[in-house]
């Protein structure tokens, strides 16, 4: 069965620090990969997605992620975080099939201190 | 707002009662998903509809849970004889048939 691992459960950074959140998935076939963000009191929103092509994908708000197939990884990065990036971040994999359901990781809670 | 709408947003109930949640997907999205999220966990897949057909159910969906999407538009998720372990956020998502899911704000259930 497909699974997604997020290694950092809780990250605390100061504003302007760089961010990297790890995500590894287990699935040997073609995958579509996503990062969703959930700001306090809000719904899950898509941050960025990878379907195919350039393994470095850029999303909203200055976030980017790199798909490394050999490492089964899809890490999220941002060079300089802001206080408004405080949120929970979820990595997800869609292994296709008839349903296109997403399998989520357990999430990383990011707190950015001003 | 033309996003996914869920109600009620919060429901507090006593153990043993039945509860029903409603999801209105984005118009013309033929795919609809229900997920459950508990504290410290990511969303877990419960069930999937394509139009009015329920095509997949997770093993998490016990026989006390039932979901419908009668006309291929809105969907309901009913939990019968609620237990404290059912306390969670129930999320609905819809998709136009592609690979991206659009989520609602969720319905939080607290079972006392």
Tab-separated table of C-alpha atoms in Angstrom:
chain	number	residue	atom	x	y	z
A	1	UNK	CA	0.000	0.000	0.000
A	2	UNK	CA	1.130	3.526	-0.689
A	3	UNK	CA	2.313	5.582	2.251
A	4	UNK	CA	3.787	9.003	2.864
A	5	UNK	CA	6.269	9.917	5.585
A	6	UNK	CA	6.905	13.397	6.856
A	7	UNK	CA	9.860	13.373	9.175
A	8	UNK	CA	9.443	16.733	10.826
A	9	UNK	CA	6.341	16.912	12.979
A	10	UNK	CA	6.958	20.338	14.429
A	11	UNK	CA	9.345	22.986	13.121
A	12	UNK	CA	10.029	26.356	14.676
A	13	UNK	CA	11.870	28.998	12.663
A	14	UNK	CA	12.597	32.680	12.886
A	15	UNK	CA	11.483	34.984	10.100
A	16	UNK	CA	13.868	35.040	7.124
A	17	UNK	CA	15.200	31.573	7.926
A	18	UNK	CA	15.211	28.970	5.170
A	19	UNK	CA	12.777	26.093	5.257
A	20	UNK	CA	13.005	22.519	4.096
A	21	UNK	CA	10.351	19.967	4.980
A	22	UNK	CA	11.002	16.349	4.158
A	23	UNK	CA	8.547	14.030	2.431
A	24	UNK	CA	9.136	10.456	1.343
A	25	UNK	CA	6.633	8.154	-0.258
A	26	UNK	CA	6.498	4.456	-0.867
A	27	UNK	CA	5.222	3.494	-4.284
A	28	UNK	CA	7.185	2.099	-7.163
A	29	UNK	CA	5.112	3.318	-10.060
A	30	UNK	CA	4.245	6.664	-11.550
A	31	UNK	CA	3.080	9.114	-8.915
A	32	UNK	CA	1.607	12.547	-8.706
A	33	UNK	CA	2.804	14.512	-5.699
A	34	UNK	CA	1.293	17.388	-3.801
A	35	UNK	CA	1.919	19.734	-0.942
A	36	UNK	CA	-1.137	21.149	0.782
A	37	UNK	CA	-1.138	23.857	3.429
A	38	UNK	CA	-3.660	24.468	6.188
A	39	UNK	CA	-3.532	27.905	7.790
A	40	UNK	CA	-5.075	28.220	11.253
A	41	UNK	CA	-8.847	27.943	10.999
A	42	UNK	CA	-8.818	27.467	7.244
A	43	UNK	CA	-9.295	24.614	4.831
A	44	UNK	CA	-6.600	22.641	3.072
A	45	UNK	CA	-5.215	24.560	0.118
A	46	UNK	CA	-2.981	23.339	-2.661
A	47	UNK	CA	0.536	24.759	-2.405
A	48	UNK	CA	2.089	22.993	-5.384
A	49	UNK	CA	1.923	19.798	-7.397
A	50	UNK	CA	4.109	17.560	-9.534
A	51	UNK	CA	2.708	15.470	-12.347
A	52	UNK	CA	5.591	15.111	-14.785
A	53	UNK	CA	8.405	17.043	-16.450
A	54	UNK	CA	10.740	19.383	-14.594
A	55	UNK	CA	11.285	17.826	-11.153
A	56	UNK	CA	11.645	21.268	-9.589
A	57	UNK	CA	8.186	22.727	-9.228
A	58	UNK	CA	7.246	26.148	-8.048
A	59	UNK	CA	4.107	26.899	-6.114
A	60	UNK	CA	2.385	29.818	-4.528
A	61	UNK	CA	3.926	32.196	-2.010
A	62	UNK	CA	7.512	31.442	-2.992
A	63	UNK	CA	7.420	27.743	-2.168
A	64	UNK	CA	9.078	25.121	-4.332
A	65	UNK	CA	9.575	21.385	-4.169
A	66	UNK	CA	11.954	18.972	-5.807
A	67	UNK	CA	10.970	15.489	-6.917
A	68	UNK	CA	13.875	13.060	-6.628
A	69	UNK	CA	12.643	9.780	-8.036
A	70	UNK	CA	15.651	7.745	-6.890
A	71	UNK	CA	15.060	8.825	-3.310
A	72	UNK	CA	11.252	8.645	-3.435
A	73	UNK	CA	11.285	12.168	-2.062
A	74	UNK	CA	9.405	15.400	-2.645
A	75	UNK	CA	10.829	17.940	-0.219
A	76	UNK	CA	9.315	21.380	0.207
A	77	UNK	CA	11.532	24.445	0.369
A	78	UNK	CA	11.318	28.159	0.841
A	79	UNK	CA	14.415	30.366	1.012
A	80	UNK	CA	13.017	32.890	3.477
A	81	UNK	CA	9.958	32.237	5.616
A	82	UNK	CA	7.541	34.828	6.905
A	83	UNK	CA	5.375	34.900	9.998
A	84	UNK	CA	2.365	34.370	7.710
A	85	UNK	CA	3.758	30.965	6.695
A	86	UNK	CA	2.784	29.624	10.105
A	87	UNK	CA	0.573	26.683	9.208
A	88	UNK	CA	0.424	22.911	8.926
A	89	UNK	CA	1.905	21.414	5.781
A	90	UNK	CA	0.848	18.086	4.312
A	91	UNK	CA	2.569	16.061	1.655
A	92	UNK	CA	0.334	13.779	-0.410
A	93	UNK	CA	0.717	11.194	-3.142
A	94	UNK	CA	-1.784	10.156	-5.774
A	95	UNK	CA	-0.906	6.752	-7.088
A	96	UNK	CA	-3.551	6.850	-9.752
A	97	UNK	CA	-5.973	4.036	-10.308
A	98	UNK	CA	-9.673	4.560	-10.720
A	99	UNK	CA	-10.204	6.834	-7.746
A	100	UNK	CA	-7.241	9.218	-7.862
A	101	UNK	CA	-7.487	9.416	-4.086
A	102	UNK	CA	-4.707	11.135	-2.191
A	103	UNK	CA	-2.671	9.504	0.544
A	104	UNK	CA	-1.476	12.086	3.055
A	105	UNK	CA	1.441	12.256	5.395
A	106	UNK	CA	0.926	13.101	9.056
A	107	UNK	CA	1.749	16.751	8.517
A	108	UNK	CA	4.360	19.214	9.741
A	109	UNK	CA	3.350	22.069	11.967
A	110	UNK	CA	5.461	25.116	11.151
A	111	UNK	CA	5.650	28.005	13.584
A	112	UNK	CA	7.466	31.112	12.380
A	113	UNK	CA	8.525	33.503	15.089
A	114	UNK	CA	8.632	37.219	14.203
B	1	UNK	CA	-18.061	31.520	-2.663
B	2	UNK	CA	-17.951	28.716	-5.181
B	3	UNK	CA	-15.754	26.369	-3.177
B	4	UNK	CA	-16.661	23.133	-1.453
B	5	UNK	CA	-19.211	23.781	1.254
B	6	UNK	CA	-19.704	21.606	4.325
B	7	UNK	CA	-22.223	21.810	7.122
B	8	UNK	CA	-22.597	21.825	9.941
B	9	UNK	CA	-19.145	23.153	10.728
B	10	UNK	CA	-19.306	21.871	14.275
B	11	UNK	CA	-21.416	19.145	15.829
B	12	UNK	CA	-21.421	18.072	19.455
B	13	UNK	CA	-23.382	14.951	20.223
B	14	UNK	CA	-23.777	12.332	22.897
B	15	UNK	CA	-22.497	8.831	22.452
B	16	UNK	CA	-25.050	6.661	20.720
B	17	UNK	CA	-26.703	9.424	18.732
B	18	UNK	CA	-26.749	9.619	14.950
B	19	UNK	CA	-25.209	12.503	13.058
B	20	UNK	CA	-25.272	13.551	9.422
B	21	UNK	CA	-22.900	15.814	7.567
B	22	UNK	CA	-23.543	17.403	4.200
B	23	UNK	CA	-21.093	18.333	1.471
B	24	UNK	CA	-21.823	20.517	-1.528
B	25	UNK	CA	-18.991	20.132	-4.031
B	26	UNK	CA	-17.834	22.637	-6.583
B	27	UNK	CA	-20.405	22.754	-9.330
B	28	UNK	CA	-19.790	20.263	-12.131
B	29	UNK	CA	-17.132	18.348	-10.224
B	30	UNK	CA	-18.066	14.741	-10.803
B	31	UNK	CA	-15.724	13.273	-8.212
B	32	UNK	CA	-16.325	13.586	-4.482
B	33	UNK	CA	-14.256	12.295	-1.584
B	34	UNK	CA	-14.717	12.046	2.169
B	35	UNK	CA	-11.736	12.072	4.488
B	36	UNK	CA	-11.332	11.982	8.264
B	37	UNK	CA	-8.673	13.894	10.145
B	38	UNK	CA	-7.788	13.436	13.789
B	39	UNK	CA	-5.403	15.509	15.870
B	40	UNK	CA	-1.815	15.044	14.829
B	41	UNK	CA	-2.681	13.038	11.749
B	42	UNK	CA	-3.089	13.759	8.099
B	43	UNK	CA	-6.423	13.296	6.363
B	44	UNK	CA	-7.391	9.636	5.928
B	45	UNK	CA	-9.450	8.510	2.969
B	46	UNK	CA	-12.933	7.231	3.761
B	47	UNK	CA	-14.874	6.936	0.526
B	48	UNK	CA	-15.139	8.105	-3.071
B	49	UNK	CA	-17.996	8.877	-5.441
B	50	UNK	CA	-17.958	9.333	-9.160
B	51	UNK	CA	-21.214	11.046	-9.937
B	52	UNK	CA	-23.769	9.129	-7.853
B	53	UNK	CA	-21.832	5.871	-7.717
B	54	UNK	CA	-19.846	5.040	-4.591
B	55	UNK	CA	-16.831	3.331	-6.077
B	56	UNK	CA	-14.498	2.837	-3.153
B	57	UNK	CA	-14.805	2.563	0.612
B	58	UNK	CA	-11.943	2.431	3.065
B	59	UNK	CA	-11.744	-0.196	5.764
B	60	UNK	CA	-12.002	2.774	8.148
B	61	UNK	CA	-15.622	3.101	7.094
B	62	UNK	CA	-17.333	0.732	9.524
B	63	UNK	CA	-20.905	-0.409	9.046
B	64	UNK	CA	-22.042	2.474	11.261
B	65	UNK	CA	-20.970	4.871	8.525
B	66	UNK	CA	-22.930	5.419	5.353
B	67	UNK	CA	-22.416	7.914	2.582
B	68	UNK	CA	-24.657	8.850	-0.291
B	69	UNK	CA	-24.608	11.114	-3.271
B	70	UNK	CA	-28.123	10.632	-4.589
B	71	UNK	CA	-28.133	12.856	-7.648
B	72	UNK	CA	-24.461	13.181	-8.259
B	73	UNK	CA	-24.371	16.608	-6.669
B	74	UNK	CA	-24.309	17.008	-2.871
B	75	UNK	CA	-23.296	14.170	-0.589
B	76	UNK	CA	-24.153	13.149	2.957
B	77	UNK	CA	-22.124	11.197	5.474
B	78	UNK	CA	-24.117	9.618	8.292
B	79	UNK	CA	-22.658	8.093	11.408
B	80	UNK	CA	-25.004	5.912	13.418
B	81	UNK	CA	-24.611	5.121	17.106
B	82	UNK	CA	-21.670	7.472	17.476
B	83	UNK	CA	-18.724	6.501	19.643
B	84	UNK	CA	-16.101	8.713	21.242
B	85	UNK	CA	-13.568	7.402	18.754
B	86	UNK	CA	-15.601	9.000	15.975
B	87	UNK	CA	-14.570	12.450	17.200
B	88	UNK	CA	-12.662	13.976	14.314
B	89	UNK	CA	-12.775	16.503	11.515
B	90	UNK	CA	-14.650	15.144	8.504
B	91	UNK	CA	-13.406	16.625	5.269
B	92	UNK	CA	-15.056	16.637	1.893
B	93	UNK	CA	-13.194	17.228	-1.351
B	94	UNK	CA	-14.232	17.388	-4.959
B	95	UNK	CA	-12.433	17.091	-8.250
B	96	UNK	CA	-13.364	17.743	-11.872
B	97	UNK	CA	-11.911	14.409	-12.865
B	98	UNK	CA	-8.284	15.305	-12.755
B	99	UNK	CA	-5.738	14.617	-10.114
B	100	UNK	CA	-6.166	17.663	-7.888
B	101	UNK	CA	-8.614	17.700	-4.990
B	102	UNK	CA	-10.341	20.821	-3.660
B	103	UNK	CA	-11.206	20.626	0.012
B	104	UNK	CA	-13.968	22.127	2.094
B	105	UNK	CA	-13.469	23.579	5.551
B	106	UNK	CA	-14.583	20.410	7.248
B	107	UNK	CA	-17.164	19.392	9.810
B	108	UNK	CA	-15.813	18.891	13.303
B	109	UNK	CA	-17.530	16.171	15.321
B	110	UNK	CA	-17.212	15.914	19.094
B	111	UNK	CA	-18.794	12.874	20.727
B	112	UNK	CA	-19.278	13.212	24.483
